Short mmCIF file of C-alpha atoms in Angstrom, two decimals:
data_model
loop_
_atom_site.label_atom_id
_atom_site.label_comp_id
_atom_site.label_asym_id
_atom_site.label_seq_id
_atom_site.Cartn_x
_atom_site.Cartn_y
_atom_site.Cartn_z
CA ASN C 270 -10.07 0.99 17.21
CA ALA C 271 -10.57 -1.37 14.30
CA GLY C 272 -8.62 0.90 11.92
CA VAL C 273 -9.55 0.29 8.27
CA THR C 274 -11.88 -2.60 7.58
CA GLN C 275 -12.89 -4.05 4.21
CA THR C 276 -15.53 -6.52 3.13
CA PRO C 277 -15.67 -8.99 1.56
CA LYS C 278 -12.24 -10.64 1.85
CA PHE C 279 -12.73 -12.74 -1.28
CA ARG C 280 -15.18 -12.66 -4.17
CA ILE C 281 -15.59 -14.37 -7.49
CA LEU C 282 -17.66 -12.55 -10.09
CA LYS C 283 -18.85 -13.49 -13.52
CA ILE C 284 -18.16 -11.15 -16.44
CA GLY C 285 -20.79 -8.42 -16.54
CA GLN C 286 -21.83 -8.71 -12.90
CA SER C 287 -21.61 -5.77 -10.51
CA MET C 288 -20.55 -5.52 -6.92
CA THR C 289 -19.62 -3.06 -4.21
CA LEU C 290 -16.47 -3.34 -2.11
CA GLN C 291 -17.00 -1.86 1.32
CA CYS C 292 -14.45 0.17 3.28
CA THR C 293 -14.86 1.74 6.70
CA GLN C 294 -12.42 3.59 8.94
CA ASP C 295 -12.91 4.63 12.56
CA MET C 296 -9.96 7.03 12.89
CA ASN C 297 -11.83 10.16 11.75
CA HIS C 298 -9.49 10.47 8.79
CA ASN C 299 -10.36 13.00 6.11
CA TYR C 300 -8.62 11.25 3.20
CA MET C 301 -9.60 7.83 1.92
CA TYR C 302 -8.20 5.87 -1.03
CA TRP C 303 -8.83 2.83 -3.18
CA TYR C 304 -5.88 1.01 -4.73
CA ARG C 305 -5.51 -2.07 -6.84
CA GLN C 306 -2.51 -4.38 -6.65
CA ASP C 307 -1.61 -6.47 -9.68
CA PRO C 308 1.20 -9.07 -9.75
CA GLY C 309 4.62 -7.48 -10.24
CA MET C 310 3.24 -3.96 -10.10
CA GLY C 311 3.16 -1.31 -7.44
CA LEU C 312 -0.19 -0.32 -6.01
CA LYS C 313 -2.16 1.94 -8.33
CA LEU C 314 -4.62 4.57 -7.14
CA ILE C 315 -8.16 4.11 -8.44
CA TYR C 316 -10.06 6.89 -6.63
CA TYR C 317 -9.58 9.01 -3.59
CA SER C 318 -11.65 11.27 -1.38
CA VAL C 319 -10.62 14.33 0.60
CA GLY C 320 -13.74 14.37 2.74
CA ALA C 321 -17.43 13.50 2.80
CA GLY C 322 -19.04 14.39 -0.50
CA ILE C 323 -15.77 14.96 -2.37
CA THR C 324 -14.13 12.34 -4.56
CA ASP C 325 -11.68 12.40 -7.44
CA LYS C 326 -10.10 10.05 -9.95
CA GLY C 327 -6.71 8.45 -9.46
CA GLU C 328 -4.50 6.80 -12.08
CA VAL C 329 -6.78 3.90 -13.06
CA PRO C 330 -10.45 4.91 -12.53
CA ASN C 331 -12.05 3.30 -15.59
CA GLY C 332 -14.68 0.71 -14.74
CA TYR C 333 -15.11 1.91 -11.14
CA ASN C 334 -17.21 4.39 -9.21
CA VAL C 335 -17.07 5.66 -5.66
CA SER C 336 -19.11 7.72 -3.26
CA ARG C 337 -18.44 9.17 0.16
CA SER C 338 -21.54 10.12 2.03
CA THR C 339 -19.92 9.91 5.48
CA THR C 340 -16.42 10.41 6.89
CA GLU C 341 -16.22 6.71 7.79
CA ASP C 342 -17.33 4.93 4.63
CA PHE C 343 -15.88 4.86 1.12
CA PRO C 344 -17.44 2.10 -1.02
CA LEU C 345 -16.03 1.14 -4.42
CA ARG C 346 -18.50 0.05 -7.08
CA LEU C 347 -17.61 -2.19 -10.01
CA GLU C 348 -20.12 -2.05 -12.82
CA LEU C 349 -20.01 -4.67 -15.59
CA ALA C 350 -17.04 -6.61 -14.21
CA ALA C 351 -14.30 -7.59 -16.65
CA PRO C 352 -11.40 -10.07 -16.32
CA SER C 353 -9.00 -7.10 -16.31
CA GLN C 354 -10.48 -6.14 -12.92
CA THR C 355 -9.16 -9.34 -11.34
CA SER C 356 -6.89 -7.94 -8.67
CA VAL C 357 -6.41 -7.33 -4.99
CA TYR C 358 -8.10 -4.15 -3.81
CA PHE C 359 -6.88 -2.16 -0.85
CA CYS C 360 -8.63 0.67 0.89
CA ALA C 361 -6.55 3.13 2.90
CA SER C 362 -7.13 6.25 4.94
CA SER C 363 -5.10 9.11 6.36
CA TYR C 364 -5.41 12.42 8.09
CA TRP C 365 -3.71 15.03 5.93
CA ALA C 366 -3.68 18.77 6.48
CA GLY C 367 -0.28 19.55 5.00
CA GLY C 368 2.90 18.07 6.36
CA TYR C 369 3.50 14.44 5.61
CA ASN C 370 0.78 11.95 4.97
CA GLU C 371 0.78 8.50 6.62
CA GLN C 372 -1.71 6.10 5.12
CA PHE C 373 -3.24 3.15 6.97
CA PHE C 374 -4.31 0.15 4.94
CA GLY C 375 -7.17 -2.31 5.19
CA PRO C 376 -6.73 -6.09 4.86
CA GLY C 377 -7.65 -6.19 1.17
CA THR C 378 -10.31 -7.79 -1.01
CA ARG C 379 -9.25 -10.48 -3.46
CA LEU C 380 -11.47 -10.31 -6.52
CA THR C 381 -11.54 -12.75 -9.41
CA VAL C 382 -13.63 -12.09 -12.51
CA LEU C 383 -14.29 -15.17 -14.66
CA LYS O 259 11.94 4.30 -15.50
CA ASN O 260 9.83 3.97 -12.35
CA GLU O 261 9.94 6.84 -9.90
CA VAL O 262 10.46 4.36 -7.06
CA GLU O 263 12.82 1.45 -7.59
CA GLN O 264 13.44 -1.37 -5.16
CA SER O 265 16.24 -3.91 -5.15
CA PRO O 266 16.51 -6.77 -5.13
CA GLN O 267 13.15 -7.89 -6.52
CA ASN O 268 13.56 -11.32 -4.94
CA LEU O 269 15.74 -12.45 -2.09
CA THR O 270 16.27 -15.82 -0.44
CA ALA O 271 18.21 -15.97 2.80
CA GLN O 272 19.08 -18.51 5.45
CA GLU O 273 17.72 -18.05 8.93
CA GLY O 274 19.95 -15.77 10.95
CA GLU O 275 21.34 -13.80 8.02
CA PHE O 276 21.46 -10.00 7.90
CA ILE O 277 19.22 -8.70 5.12
CA THR O 278 19.19 -5.38 3.31
CA ILE O 279 16.48 -4.15 0.96
CA ASN O 280 17.07 -0.94 -0.97
CA CYS O 281 14.73 1.76 -2.24
CA SER O 282 15.72 4.61 -4.56
CA TYR O 283 13.42 7.37 -5.75
CA SER O 284 13.59 10.23 -8.20
CA VAL O 285 10.93 12.66 -6.90
CA GLY O 286 10.91 15.14 -4.06
CA ILE O 287 9.37 13.59 -0.98
CA SER O 288 8.12 14.56 2.43
CA ALA O 289 8.46 11.04 3.83
CA LEU O 290 9.08 7.41 2.96
CA HIS O 291 6.97 4.49 4.18
CA TRP O 292 8.15 0.89 4.52
CA LEU O 293 5.32 -1.64 4.41
CA GLN O 294 5.13 -5.41 4.84
CA GLN O 295 2.74 -7.80 3.14
CA HIS O 296 2.61 -11.49 4.07
CA PRO O 297 1.43 -13.95 1.38
CA GLY O 298 -2.30 -13.55 0.96
CA GLY O 299 -2.29 -10.92 3.66
CA GLY O 300 -2.93 -7.25 4.17
CA ILE O 301 -0.44 -4.39 4.17
CA VAL O 302 1.14 -3.55 7.50
CA SER O 303 3.11 -0.41 8.31
CA LEU O 304 6.70 -0.91 9.44
CA PHE O 305 8.25 2.55 9.41
CA MET O 306 7.46 6.07 8.28
CA LEU O 307 10.56 8.25 8.12
CA SER O 308 11.61 11.60 6.77
CA SER O 309 15.22 11.64 7.95
CA GLY O 310 17.85 9.58 9.73
CA LYS O 311 17.16 6.16 11.13
CA LYS O 312 14.46 4.24 12.97
CA LYS O 313 14.66 0.90 14.76
CA HIS O 314 11.98 -1.50 15.90
CA GLY O 315 13.07 -4.86 17.22
CA ARG O 316 15.18 -6.55 14.54
CA LEU O 317 14.20 -4.05 11.85
CA ILE O 318 16.12 -0.89 11.05
CA ALA O 319 15.24 1.68 8.41
CA THR O 320 17.51 4.46 7.20
CA ILE O 321 17.02 7.27 4.73
CA ASN O 322 19.42 9.61 2.95
CA ILE O 323 17.39 12.47 1.54
CA GLN O 324 20.29 13.97 -0.43
CA GLU O 325 20.98 10.66 -2.18
CA LYS O 326 17.25 9.83 -2.51
CA HIS O 327 17.79 6.40 -1.04
CA SER O 328 16.45 4.33 1.82
CA SER O 329 17.38 0.92 3.18
CA LEU O 330 15.49 -1.58 5.28
CA HIS O 331 17.65 -3.96 7.30
CA ILE O 332 16.57 -7.13 9.06
CA THR O 333 18.99 -8.53 11.61
CA ALA O 334 18.96 -12.22 12.61
CA SER O 335 16.35 -13.04 9.99
CA HIS O 336 13.67 -15.62 10.73
CA PRO O 337 11.28 -17.60 8.51
CA ARG O 338 8.40 -15.48 9.80
CA ASP O 339 10.07 -12.47 8.12
CA SER O 340 9.17 -14.05 4.76
CA ALA O 341 6.97 -11.47 3.08
CA VAL O 342 6.90 -8.79 0.42
CA TYR O 343 8.44 -5.52 1.57
CA ILE O 344 7.10 -2.43 -0.14
CA CYS O 345 8.67 1.01 -0.26
CA ALA O 346 6.33 3.95 -0.83
CA VAL O 347 7.23 7.63 -1.04
CA VAL O 348 4.98 10.54 -0.15
CA VAL O 349 5.34 13.16 -2.85
CA SER O 350 6.38 16.45 -1.32
CA GLY O 351 3.50 18.84 -0.62
CA THR O 352 0.83 16.32 -1.57
CA TYR O 353 -1.21 13.42 -0.25
CA LYS O 354 0.11 11.22 -3.04
CA TYR O 355 1.94 7.92 -2.52
CA ILE O 356 4.12 6.33 -5.20
CA PHE O 357 4.79 2.66 -4.56
CA GLY O 358 7.71 0.45 -5.46
CA THR O 359 6.95 -2.96 -6.88
CA GLY O 360 8.10 -4.72 -3.73
CA THR O 361 10.89 -7.08 -2.67
CA ARG O 362 9.85 -10.68 -2.12
CA LEU O 363 11.85 -12.12 0.77
CA LYS O 364 12.00 -15.79 1.65
CA VAL O 365 13.89 -16.87 4.76
CA LEU O 366 14.71 -20.55 4.95
CA ALA O 367 14.97 -22.43 8.23
#
């Protein structure tokens, strides 16, 4: 099993450009998450999904969009990139049906917006 | 005040030292997750625990639910242990994680 994979690993964008960060998991997890990690801060939840076709906002959703057409894939779309979106982005997944929830993380995408 | 607080924020140790990183939280939890992140690297799971103590190699994690506190210990520290250690709590009855800001550990040879 590859676990959670993310592409690309690094990207530099110009202000106003758009891009999609890809995330795939092969563990048949129902929940998937996108986080951003800024220096000196804990990870913040951008969006999450409880299953194919169902997504919801996290703490910091502005400037981002997601979709989940399959169980495996959960892409994150940045429209009109801004310098404030310079961050490290982590995708995670988990199987949660009550009880406690263990999340598994991808390797991250380092994004710089200039 | 953050709901998850880690201490210290930064720690420098000599190789071979015993290291303790602390995590305190103020919410009800179903579990606590210790994570490791090497510089420029991804996030790796170390321990998930809901009570007591777990050990893996030179790493030991403990949790006291009544005191809302967890510790991560590293015995016989090594330069390869240099990383950021992140404490995350799973809010009781939910999917939700709340993350600490991390402890940056540097172990000198």
